[in-house]
Amino acid sequence: MAEMVTYLPISSPFIRFAGRFVDEAFGVAAGYNFFVLESMLVPFEVVACNIVINYWSNIVPTWAVIAIVLIIYGCLNLFAVKYYGESEFWLALGKVILAVGLIVYTFITMVGGNPLGDKYGFRFFRDPGSFGEVYSTGSTGRFLGFVVCLVQASYTVSGPDYLSMAAGETENPRKILPRAYNQVFWRLATFFILGSLCVGINVSYKSEELRRAYEDEAPGAAASPYVAGMNRLQIRVLPDIVNALILTAVLSAGNSYVYCASRSLFGLALEGRAPKILTRCNKAGVPIYCVLLVLLISLISFLQVSNGSAVVLDWLVNIVHFSLMVD
């Protein structure tokens, strides 16, 4: 994909490539599937924002949080792409600080740098073990446990597909994009692999605190394995910092999904596979009607007002999983 997008840096490239280099029907299917995937991820992140904020207080009504987040997304995506890019830079910085900070935190605490002086190391890899058993016992159960986790985590993995969406609006793409693609691989490998390792170091998969947090639908960072580890080590204040950085990560993700969903729909419209009105752009080159349609679809996040957060999240995750597996 990196080579193809660098060669032809156009709007919604990999969607239009599917029709150009494979088959037009395949291009339509890939385009609409990706649009559904991205547009469903926006309300998912909006609901997640409310859950994260409720970690501190639920004094702000759910509908107000949802409305504020959608307005923020609209302001950042309806104007010039430079505002989207600038906001993503600062919001993504919070994600990087969070990821690097938790990796450093894990190393310091596992060697004894914690209030209890507990040098726990890889204790939980030995007892109860690094793999939980699901549906069966022994090696089969551990393998099924890994598969279940893989499916649940699959929707969080993204890379060159998101990066390619900005190709048509990138200055000097044939110089910038190759470097960006090379960085994506190493960043994903570093943060996902080390992050997963750190989770297993910090807390046991049999943790009662984690189990209660998920059963009680605990908001925000309360259900984080890192926070469970911090509570076990009697570390204060840090959980609030983690929750604040999680909030920036969630806002960044939703912002990216609005951009990608609107640009995928714009690409379909340019190919004549969506209503022509969706090709209209404002003076800054933003496909305004595509962005407005994505924000309109995002209003389904108001379902959270009458249904529990976990229920709505489960609906959205199921839709996203299906679209992602097809994509």
mmCIF file of C-alpha atoms in Angstrom:
data_model
loop_
_atom_site.group_PDB
_atom_site.id
_atom_site.type_symbol
_atom_site.label_atom_id
_atom_site.label_comp_id
_atom_site.label_asym_id
_atom_site.label_seq_id
_atom_site.Cartn_x
_atom_site.Cartn_y
_atom_site.Cartn_z
ATOM 1 C CA MET A 1 0.000 0.000 0.000
ATOM 2 C CA ALA A 2 2.818 2.412 0.869
ATOM 3 C CA GLU A 3 4.352 2.123 -2.589
ATOM 4 C CA MET A 4 1.007 2.478 -4.373
ATOM 5 C CA VAL A 5 -0.102 5.528 -2.375
ATOM 6 C CA THR A 6 3.290 7.199 -2.866
ATOM 7 C CA TYR A 7 2.992 6.552 -6.600
ATOM 8 C CA LEU A 8 -0.614 7.841 -6.770
ATOM 9 C CA PRO A 9 -1.276 10.161 -3.787
ATOM 10 C CA ILE A 10 -5.006 10.714 -4.337
ATOM 11 C CA SER A 11 -7.971 11.156 -1.981
ATOM 12 C CA SER A 12 -9.214 7.911 -0.375
ATOM 13 C CA PRO A 13 -6.481 6.001 -2.224
ATOM 14 C CA PHE A 14 -6.820 2.402 -1.101
ATOM 15 C CA ILE A 15 -10.589 2.496 -1.628
ATOM 16 C CA ARG A 16 -10.190 3.868 -5.155
ATOM 17 C CA PHE A 17 -7.298 1.495 -5.837
ATOM 18 C CA ALA A 18 -9.625 -1.457 -5.175
ATOM 19 C CA GLY A 19 -11.813 -0.372 -8.077
ATOM 20 C CA ARG A 20 -8.950 0.746 -10.294
ATOM 21 C CA PHE A 21 -6.654 -2.269 -9.975
ATOM 22 C CA VAL A 22 -9.050 -5.110 -9.043
ATOM 23 C CA ASP A 23 -12.696 -4.593 -9.957
ATOM 24 C CA GLU A 24 -15.252 -1.773 -9.714
ATOM 25 C CA ALA A 25 -17.640 -3.902 -7.675
ATOM 26 C CA PHE A 26 -14.814 -4.729 -5.259
ATOM 27 C CA GLY A 27 -14.057 -1.006 -4.958
ATOM 28 C CA VAL A 28 -17.664 -0.195 -4.057
ATOM 29 C CA ALA A 29 -17.798 -2.971 -1.465
ATOM 30 C CA ALA A 30 -14.453 -2.001 0.083
ATOM 31 C CA GLY A 31 -15.392 1.677 0.132
ATOM 32 C CA TYR A 32 -18.763 1.320 1.822
ATOM 33 C CA ASN A 33 -17.468 -1.290 4.248
ATOM 34 C CA PHE A 34 -14.672 1.048 5.321
ATOM 35 C CA PHE A 35 -17.139 3.936 5.585
ATOM 36 C CA VAL A 36 -19.422 1.912 7.874
ATOM 37 C CA LEU A 37 -16.404 0.845 9.954
ATOM 38 C CA GLU A 38 -15.148 4.410 10.437
ATOM 39 C CA SER A 39 -18.548 6.016 10.951
ATOM 40 C CA MET A 40 -19.445 3.476 13.664
ATOM 41 C CA LEU A 41 -16.156 4.098 15.450
ATOM 42 C CA VAL A 42 -17.053 7.775 15.943
ATOM 43 C CA PRO A 43 -20.049 7.156 18.277
ATOM 44 C CA PHE A 44 -18.009 4.402 19.933
ATOM 45 C CA GLU A 45 -15.379 6.974 20.925
ATOM 46 C CA VAL A 46 -18.037 9.513 21.927
ATOM 47 C CA VAL A 47 -19.545 6.979 24.340
ATOM 48 C CA ALA A 48 -16.034 6.164 25.578
ATOM 49 C CA CYS A 49 -15.416 9.889 26.295
ATOM 50 C CA ASN A 50 -18.424 9.948 28.597
ATOM 51 C CA ILE A 51 -17.253 6.818 30.400
ATOM 52 C CA VAL A 52 -13.777 8.294 30.918
ATOM 53 C CA ILE A 53 -15.173 11.582 32.248
ATOM 54 C CA ASN A 54 -17.446 9.702 34.671
ATOM 55 C CA TYR A 55 -14.302 8.384 36.377
ATOM 56 C CA TRP A 56 -14.094 11.749 38.142
ATOM 57 C CA SER A 57 -17.763 12.731 38.374
ATOM 58 C CA ASN A 58 -21.133 12.102 36.756
ATOM 59 C CA ILE A 59 -22.424 15.602 37.538
ATOM 60 C CA VAL A 60 -22.404 16.499 33.817
ATOM 61 C CA PRO A 61 -25.417 14.896 32.067
ATOM 62 C CA THR A 62 -24.640 12.221 29.506
ATOM 63 C CA TRP A 63 -26.403 14.112 26.700
ATOM 64 C CA ALA A 64 -24.315 17.224 27.425
ATOM 65 C CA VAL A 65 -21.008 15.324 27.216
ATOM 66 C CA ILE A 66 -22.045 13.707 23.924
ATOM 67 C CA ALA A 67 -23.147 17.051 22.459
ATOM 68 C CA ILE A 68 -19.926 18.815 23.498
ATOM 69 C CA VAL A 69 -17.717 16.089 22.016
ATOM 70 C CA LEU A 70 -19.625 16.098 18.711
ATOM 71 C CA ILE A 71 -19.362 19.897 18.508
ATOM 72 C CA ILE A 72 -15.599 19.649 19.065
ATOM 73 C CA TYR A 73 -15.302 17.069 16.281
ATOM 74 C CA GLY A 74 -17.392 19.262 13.987
ATOM 75 C CA CYS A 75 -15.279 22.361 14.615
ATOM 76 C CA LEU A 76 -12.022 20.489 14.007
ATOM 77 C CA ASN A 77 -13.193 18.798 10.803
ATOM 78 C CA LEU A 78 -15.388 21.397 9.089
ATOM 79 C CA PHE A 79 -12.604 23.927 8.656
ATOM 80 C CA ALA A 80 -9.259 23.624 6.870
ATOM 81 C CA VAL A 81 -7.419 20.332 7.175
ATOM 82 C CA LYS A 82 -4.548 22.176 8.887
ATOM 83 C CA TYR A 83 -6.747 22.584 11.991
ATOM 84 C CA TYR A 84 -7.444 18.868 12.011
ATOM 85 C CA GLY A 85 -3.725 18.175 11.620
ATOM 86 C CA GLU A 86 -2.759 20.599 14.393
ATOM 87 C CA SER A 87 -5.331 19.154 16.800
ATOM 88 C CA GLU A 88 -4.213 15.614 16.000
ATOM 89 C CA PHE A 89 -0.603 16.531 16.715
ATOM 90 C CA TRP A 90 -1.380 17.717 20.238
ATOM 91 C CA LEU A 91 -3.980 15.052 21.032
ATOM 92 C CA ALA A 92 -1.725 12.286 19.704
ATOM 93 C CA LEU A 93 1.060 13.657 21.878
ATOM 94 C CA GLY A 94 -1.051 12.660 24.874
ATOM 95 C CA LYS A 95 -1.242 9.092 23.530
ATOM 96 C CA VAL A 96 2.521 8.919 23.114
ATOM 97 C CA ILE A 97 3.116 10.281 26.626
ATOM 98 C CA LEU A 98 0.641 7.751 28.018
ATOM 99 C CA ALA A 99 2.170 4.778 26.167
ATOM 100 C CA VAL A 100 5.779 5.660 26.966
ATOM 101 C CA GLY A 101 4.926 6.687 30.519
ATOM 102 C CA LEU A 102 3.195 3.387 31.321
ATOM 103 C CA ILE A 103 6.103 1.383 29.904
ATOM 104 C CA VAL A 104 8.556 3.360 32.069
ATOM 105 C CA TYR A 105 6.205 3.060 35.065
ATOM 106 C CA THR A 106 6.071 -0.717 34.639
ATOM 107 C CA PHE A 107 9.847 -1.061 34.588
ATOM 108 C CA ILE A 108 10.366 1.156 37.649
ATOM 109 C CA THR A 109 7.711 -0.527 39.788
ATOM 110 C CA MET A 110 8.573 -4.116 38.806
ATOM 111 C CA VAL A 111 12.142 -3.665 40.112
ATOM 112 C CA GLY A 112 10.914 -2.301 43.449
ATOM 113 C CA GLY A 113 10.318 1.407 42.795
ATOM 114 C CA ASN A 114 6.919 1.528 44.496
ATOM 115 C CA PRO A 115 5.531 2.463 47.965
ATOM 116 C CA LEU A 116 5.555 -1.189 49.073
ATOM 117 C CA GLY A 117 9.087 -1.865 47.816
ATOM 118 C CA ASP A 118 7.658 -4.963 46.105
ATOM 119 C CA LYS A 119 10.055 -6.320 43.449
ATOM 120 C CA TYR A 120 7.326 -8.295 41.706
ATOM 121 C CA GLY A 121 9.097 -8.677 38.329
ATOM 122 C CA PHE A 122 7.414 -11.333 36.199
ATOM 123 C CA ARG A 123 5.544 -12.853 39.138
ATOM 124 C CA PHE A 124 2.197 -13.024 37.347
ATOM 125 C CA PHE A 125 3.765 -14.809 34.389
ATOM 126 C CA ARG A 126 4.554 -17.676 36.767
ATOM 127 C CA ASP A 127 1.454 -17.569 38.977
ATOM 128 C CA PRO A 128 -1.203 -17.906 37.626
ATOM 129 C CA GLY A 129 0.589 -17.766 34.241
ATOM 130 C CA SER A 130 0.688 -15.543 31.184
ATOM 131 C CA PHE A 131 -2.245 -17.168 29.329
ATOM 132 C CA GLY A 132 -5.741 -17.651 30.685
ATOM 133 C CA GLU A 133 -7.812 -20.703 29.760
ATOM 134 C CA VAL A 134 -11.108 -20.161 27.903
ATOM 135 C CA TYR A 135 -13.742 -22.763 26.901
ATOM 136 C CA SER A 136 -11.273 -25.584 27.586
ATOM 137 C CA THR A 137 -8.238 -26.509 29.670
ATOM 138 C CA GLY A 138 -4.567 -27.007 28.969
ATOM 139 C CA SER A 139 -2.914 -25.842 25.764
ATOM 140 C CA THR A 140 -6.225 -25.722 23.878
ATOM 141 C CA GLY A 141 -7.777 -23.450 26.504
ATOM 142 C CA ARG A 142 -4.784 -21.107 26.489
ATOM 143 C CA PHE A 143 -4.835 -20.933 22.683
ATOM 144 C CA LEU A 144 -8.575 -20.144 22.672
ATOM 145 C CA GLY A 145 -7.937 -17.450 25.281
ATOM 146 C CA PHE A 146 -5.377 -15.876 22.983
ATOM 147 C CA VAL A 147 -7.815 -15.999 20.036
ATOM 148 C CA VAL A 148 -10.590 -14.353 22.087
ATOM 149 C CA CYS A 149 -8.225 -11.528 23.060
ATOM 150 C CA LEU A 150 -7.050 -11.194 19.455
ATOM 151 C CA VAL A 151 -10.628 -10.739 18.207
ATOM 152 C CA GLN A 152 -11.493 -8.243 20.950
ATOM 153 C CA ALA A 153 -8.345 -6.207 20.303
ATOM 154 C CA SER A 154 -8.483 -6.305 16.504
ATOM 155 C CA TYR A 155 -10.586 -3.170 16.128
ATOM 156 C CA THR A 156 -7.919 -1.061 17.844
ATOM 157 C CA VAL A 157 -5.216 -1.872 15.272
ATOM 158 C CA SER A 158 -4.772 0.595 12.448
ATOM 159 C CA GLY A 159 -1.825 1.726 10.431
ATOM 160 C CA PRO A 160 -1.163 2.519 6.783
ATOM 161 C CA ASP A 161 -4.866 2.569 5.880
ATOM 162 C CA TYR A 162 -5.469 5.633 8.072
ATOM 163 C CA LEU A 163 -2.253 7.302 6.996
ATOM 164 C CA SER A 164 -3.116 6.894 3.329
ATOM 165 C CA MET A 165 -6.394 8.800 3.745
ATOM 166 C CA ALA A 166 -4.443 12.058 4.034
ATOM 167 C CA ALA A 167 -2.421 11.452 0.847
ATOM 168 C CA GLY A 168 -4.526 13.730 -1.337
ATOM 169 C CA GLU A 169 -4.139 16.642 1.093
ATOM 170 C CA THR A 170 -0.443 16.180 1.923
ATOM 171 C CA GLU A 171 2.183 18.618 0.722
ATOM 172 C CA ASN A 172 4.986 16.917 -1.226
ATOM 173 C CA PRO A 173 3.499 13.424 -0.616
ATOM 174 C CA ARG A 174 6.207 11.509 -2.480
ATOM 175 C CA LYS A 175 8.765 12.752 0.027
ATOM 176 C CA ILE A 176 6.676 12.810 3.207
ATOM 177 C CA LEU A 177 4.609 9.618 2.900
ATOM 178 C CA PRO A 178 7.453 7.049 2.609
ATOM 179 C CA ARG A 179 9.005 8.299 5.860
ATOM 180 C CA ALA A 180 5.607 8.280 7.574
ATOM 181 C CA TYR A 181 4.877 4.705 6.472
ATOM 182 C CA ASN A 182 8.237 3.494 7.775
ATOM 183 C CA GLN A 183 7.517 5.027 11.170
ATOM 184 C CA VAL A 184 4.079 3.396 11.422
ATOM 185 C CA PHE A 185 5.482 -0.147 11.532
ATOM 186 C CA TRP A 186 7.976 0.549 14.308
ATOM 187 C CA ARG A 187 5.530 2.580 16.364
ATOM 188 C CA LEU A 188 2.838 -0.095 16.202
ATOM 189 C CA ALA A 189 5.335 -2.839 16.996
ATOM 190 C CA THR A 190 6.813 -0.924 19.927
ATOM 191 C CA PHE A 191 3.635 0.321 21.585
ATOM 192 C CA PHE A 192 1.416 -2.721 21.003
ATOM 193 C CA ILE A 193 3.940 -5.428 21.853
ATOM 194 C CA LEU A 194 5.548 -3.646 24.808
ATOM 195 C CA GLY A 195 2.146 -2.405 25.983
ATOM 196 C CA SER A 196 0.717 -5.932 26.017
ATOM 197 C CA LEU A 197 3.792 -7.206 27.843
ATOM 198 C CA CYS A 198 3.451 -4.473 30.477
ATOM 199 C CA VAL A 199 -0.216 -5.305 31.096
ATOM 200 C CA GLY A 200 0.715 -8.907 31.855
ATOM 201 C CA ILE A 201 3.495 -7.741 34.188
ATOM 202 C CA ASN A 202 1.270 -5.334 36.137
ATOM 203 C CA VAL A 203 -1.717 -7.488 36.914
ATOM 204 C CA SER A 204 -2.864 -11.086 36.908
ATOM 205 C CA TYR A 205 -5.627 -12.140 34.543
ATOM 206 C CA LYS A 206 -7.354 -13.496 37.670
ATOM 207 C CA SER A 207 -7.359 -10.068 39.363
ATOM 208 C CA GLU A 208 -10.503 -9.681 41.475
ATOM 209 C CA GLU A 209 -10.339 -5.882 41.162
ATOM 210 C CA LEU A 210 -10.390 -6.068 37.365
ATOM 211 C CA ARG A 211 -13.222 -8.585 37.410
ATOM 212 C CA ARG A 212 -15.330 -6.384 39.689
ATOM 213 C CA ALA A 213 -14.542 -3.298 37.578
ATOM 214 C CA TYR A 214 -15.896 -4.953 34.427
ATOM 215 C CA GLU A 215 -18.898 -6.508 36.162
ATOM 216 C CA ASP A 216 -19.835 -3.172 37.761
ATOM 217 C CA GLU A 217 -19.131 -1.215 34.539
ATOM 218 C CA ALA A 218 -16.583 0.949 36.331
ATOM 219 C CA PRO A 219 -15.966 4.182 34.395
ATOM 220 C CA GLY A 220 -12.744 5.359 32.769
ATOM 221 C CA ALA A 221 -9.410 4.201 34.065
ATOM 222 C CA ALA A 222 -11.039 2.269 36.922
ATOM 223 C CA ALA A 223 -11.187 -0.757 34.598
ATOM 224 C CA SER A 224 -7.573 -0.337 33.469
ATOM 225 C CA PRO A 225 -5.100 -3.103 34.370
ATOM 226 C CA TYR A 226 -2.508 -0.394 35.025
ATOM 227 C CA VAL A 227 -4.784 1.308 37.558
ATOM 228 C CA ALA A 228 -5.507 -2.064 39.170
ATOM 229 C CA GLY A 229 -1.746 -2.500 39.528
ATOM 230 C CA MET A 230 -1.376 1.028 40.955
ATOM 231 C CA ASN A 231 -4.085 0.353 43.535
ATOM 232 C CA ARG A 232 -2.404 -2.908 44.521
ATOM 233 C CA LEU A 233 0.849 -1.009 45.098
ATOM 234 C CA GLN A 234 -1.007 1.824 46.923
ATOM 235 C CA ILE A 235 0.053 4.479 44.387
ATOM 236 C CA ARG A 236 -2.108 7.622 44.512
ATOM 237 C CA VAL A 237 -2.717 10.502 42.030
ATOM 238 C CA LEU A 238 -1.219 8.565 39.113
ATOM 239 C CA PRO A 239 -4.573 6.912 38.228
ATOM 240 C CA ASP A 240 -6.068 10.393 37.678
ATOM 241 C CA ILE A 241 -3.188 11.328 35.374
ATOM 242 C CA VAL A 242 -3.679 8.088 33.423
ATOM 243 C CA ASN A 243 -7.395 8.827 33.050
ATOM 244 C CA ALA A 244 -6.680 12.355 31.777
ATOM 245 C CA LEU A 245 -4.288 10.993 29.145
ATOM 246 C CA ILE A 246 -6.806 8.292 28.190
ATOM 247 C CA LEU A 247 -9.305 11.103 27.558
ATOM 248 C CA THR A 248 -6.899 12.802 25.106
ATOM 249 C CA ALA A 249 -6.354 9.444 23.375
ATOM 250 C CA VAL A 250 -10.099 8.861 23.006
ATOM 251 C CA LEU A 251 -10.680 12.388 21.663
ATOM 252 C CA SER A 252 -7.819 11.901 19.194
ATOM 253 C CA ALA A 253 -9.204 8.578 17.982
ATOM 254 C CA GLY A 254 -12.709 9.956 17.416
ATOM 255 C CA ASN A 255 -11.286 12.976 15.600
ATOM 256 C CA SER A 256 -9.346 10.664 13.261
ATOM 257 C CA TYR A 257 -12.414 8.520 12.588
ATOM 258 C CA VAL A 258 -14.495 11.546 11.559
ATOM 259 C CA TYR A 259 -11.747 12.504 9.111
ATOM 260 C CA CYS A 260 -11.325 8.991 7.670
ATOM 261 C CA ALA A 261 -15.063 8.303 7.385
ATOM 262 C CA SER A 262 -15.715 11.592 5.579
ATOM 263 C CA ARG A 263 -12.776 11.140 3.219
ATOM 264 C CA SER A 264 -13.758 7.556 2.364
ATOM 265 C CA LEU A 265 -17.266 8.747 1.469
ATOM 266 C CA PHE A 266 -15.754 11.621 -0.502
ATOM 267 C CA GLY A 267 -13.644 9.139 -2.451
ATOM 268 C CA LEU A 268 -16.743 7.095 -3.299
ATOM 269 C CA ALA A 269 -18.534 10.230 -4.470
ATOM 270 C CA LEU A 270 -15.593 11.219 -6.694
ATOM 271 C CA GLU A 271 -15.818 7.805 -8.362
ATOM 272 C CA GLY A 272 -19.566 8.257 -8.940
ATOM 273 C CA ARG A 273 -20.483 5.611 -6.339
ATOM 274 C CA ALA A 274 -22.182 8.027 -3.928
ATOM 275 C CA PRO A 275 -24.462 11.065 -4.520
ATOM 276 C CA LYS A 276 -22.689 13.827 -6.441
ATOM 277 C CA ILE A 277 -23.602 16.418 -3.812
ATOM 278 C CA LEU A 278 -21.060 14.755 -1.498
ATOM 279 C CA THR A 279 -18.226 15.943 -3.756
ATOM 280 C CA ARG A 280 -18.854 19.569 -2.831
ATOM 281 C CA CYS A 281 -16.128 21.192 -0.735
ATOM 282 C CA ASN A 282 -15.822 24.486 1.089
ATOM 283 C CA LYS A 283 -13.177 27.093 0.285
ATOM 284 C CA ALA A 284 -10.634 25.202 2.403
ATOM 285 C CA GLY A 285 -11.133 22.012 0.349
ATOM 286 C CA VAL A 286 -13.047 20.151 3.087
ATOM 287 C CA PRO A 287 -15.875 17.875 1.819
ATOM 288 C CA ILE A 288 -18.383 19.595 4.073
ATOM 289 C CA TYR A 289 -21.413 17.417 3.294
ATOM 290 C CA CYS A 290 -19.438 14.231 3.916
ATOM 291 C CA VAL A 291 -18.339 15.529 7.316
ATOM 292 C CA LEU A 292 -21.897 16.584 8.198
ATOM 293 C CA LEU A 293 -23.256 13.148 7.229
ATOM 294 C CA VAL A 294 -20.677 11.405 9.447
ATOM 295 C CA LEU A 295 -21.593 13.688 12.362
ATOM 296 C CA LEU A 296 -25.274 12.973 11.702
ATOM 297 C CA ILE A 297 -24.643 9.221 11.926
ATOM 298 C CA SER A 298 -22.701 9.860 15.144
ATOM 299 C CA LEU A 299 -25.920 11.033 16.800
ATOM 300 C CA ILE A 300 -26.660 7.363 17.538
ATOM 301 C CA SER A 301 -24.283 7.845 20.479
ATOM 302 C CA PHE A 302 -27.290 9.474 22.221
ATOM 303 C CA LEU A 303 -28.585 5.911 22.655
ATOM 304 C CA GLN A 304 -26.386 5.933 25.738
ATOM 305 C CA VAL A 305 -28.898 8.273 27.401
ATOM 306 C CA SER A 306 -31.531 5.527 27.576
ATOM 307 C CA ASN A 307 -29.274 2.454 27.575
ATOM 308 C CA GLY A 308 -26.228 1.563 29.660
ATOM 309 C CA SER A 309 -22.799 2.529 28.353
ATOM 310 C CA ALA A 310 -21.667 -1.084 28.231
ATOM 311 C CA VAL A 311 -24.733 -2.093 26.182
ATOM 312 C CA VAL A 312 -24.216 0.629 23.568
ATOM 313 C CA LEU A 313 -20.489 -0.044 23.398
ATOM 314 C CA ASP A 314 -21.198 -3.733 22.846
ATOM 315 C CA TRP A 315 -23.512 -2.949 19.923
ATOM 316 C CA LEU A 316 -20.941 -0.688 18.279
ATOM 317 C CA VAL A 317 -18.024 -3.054 18.871
ATOM 318 C CA ASN A 318 -19.949 -5.907 17.210
ATOM 319 C CA ILE A 319 -20.620 -3.770 14.107
ATOM 320 C CA VAL A 320 -17.010 -2.612 13.998
ATOM 321 C CA HIS A 321 -15.645 -6.153 14.407
ATOM 322 C CA PHE A 322 -17.729 -7.397 11.490
ATOM 323 C CA SER A 323 -16.701 -4.535 9.198
ATOM 324 C CA LEU A 324 -13.045 -4.833 10.220
ATOM 325 C CA MET A 325 -12.899 -8.552 9.533
ATOM 326 C CA VAL A 326 -14.412 -7.998 6.077
ATOM 327 C CA ASP A 327 -12.039 -5.075 5.424
#
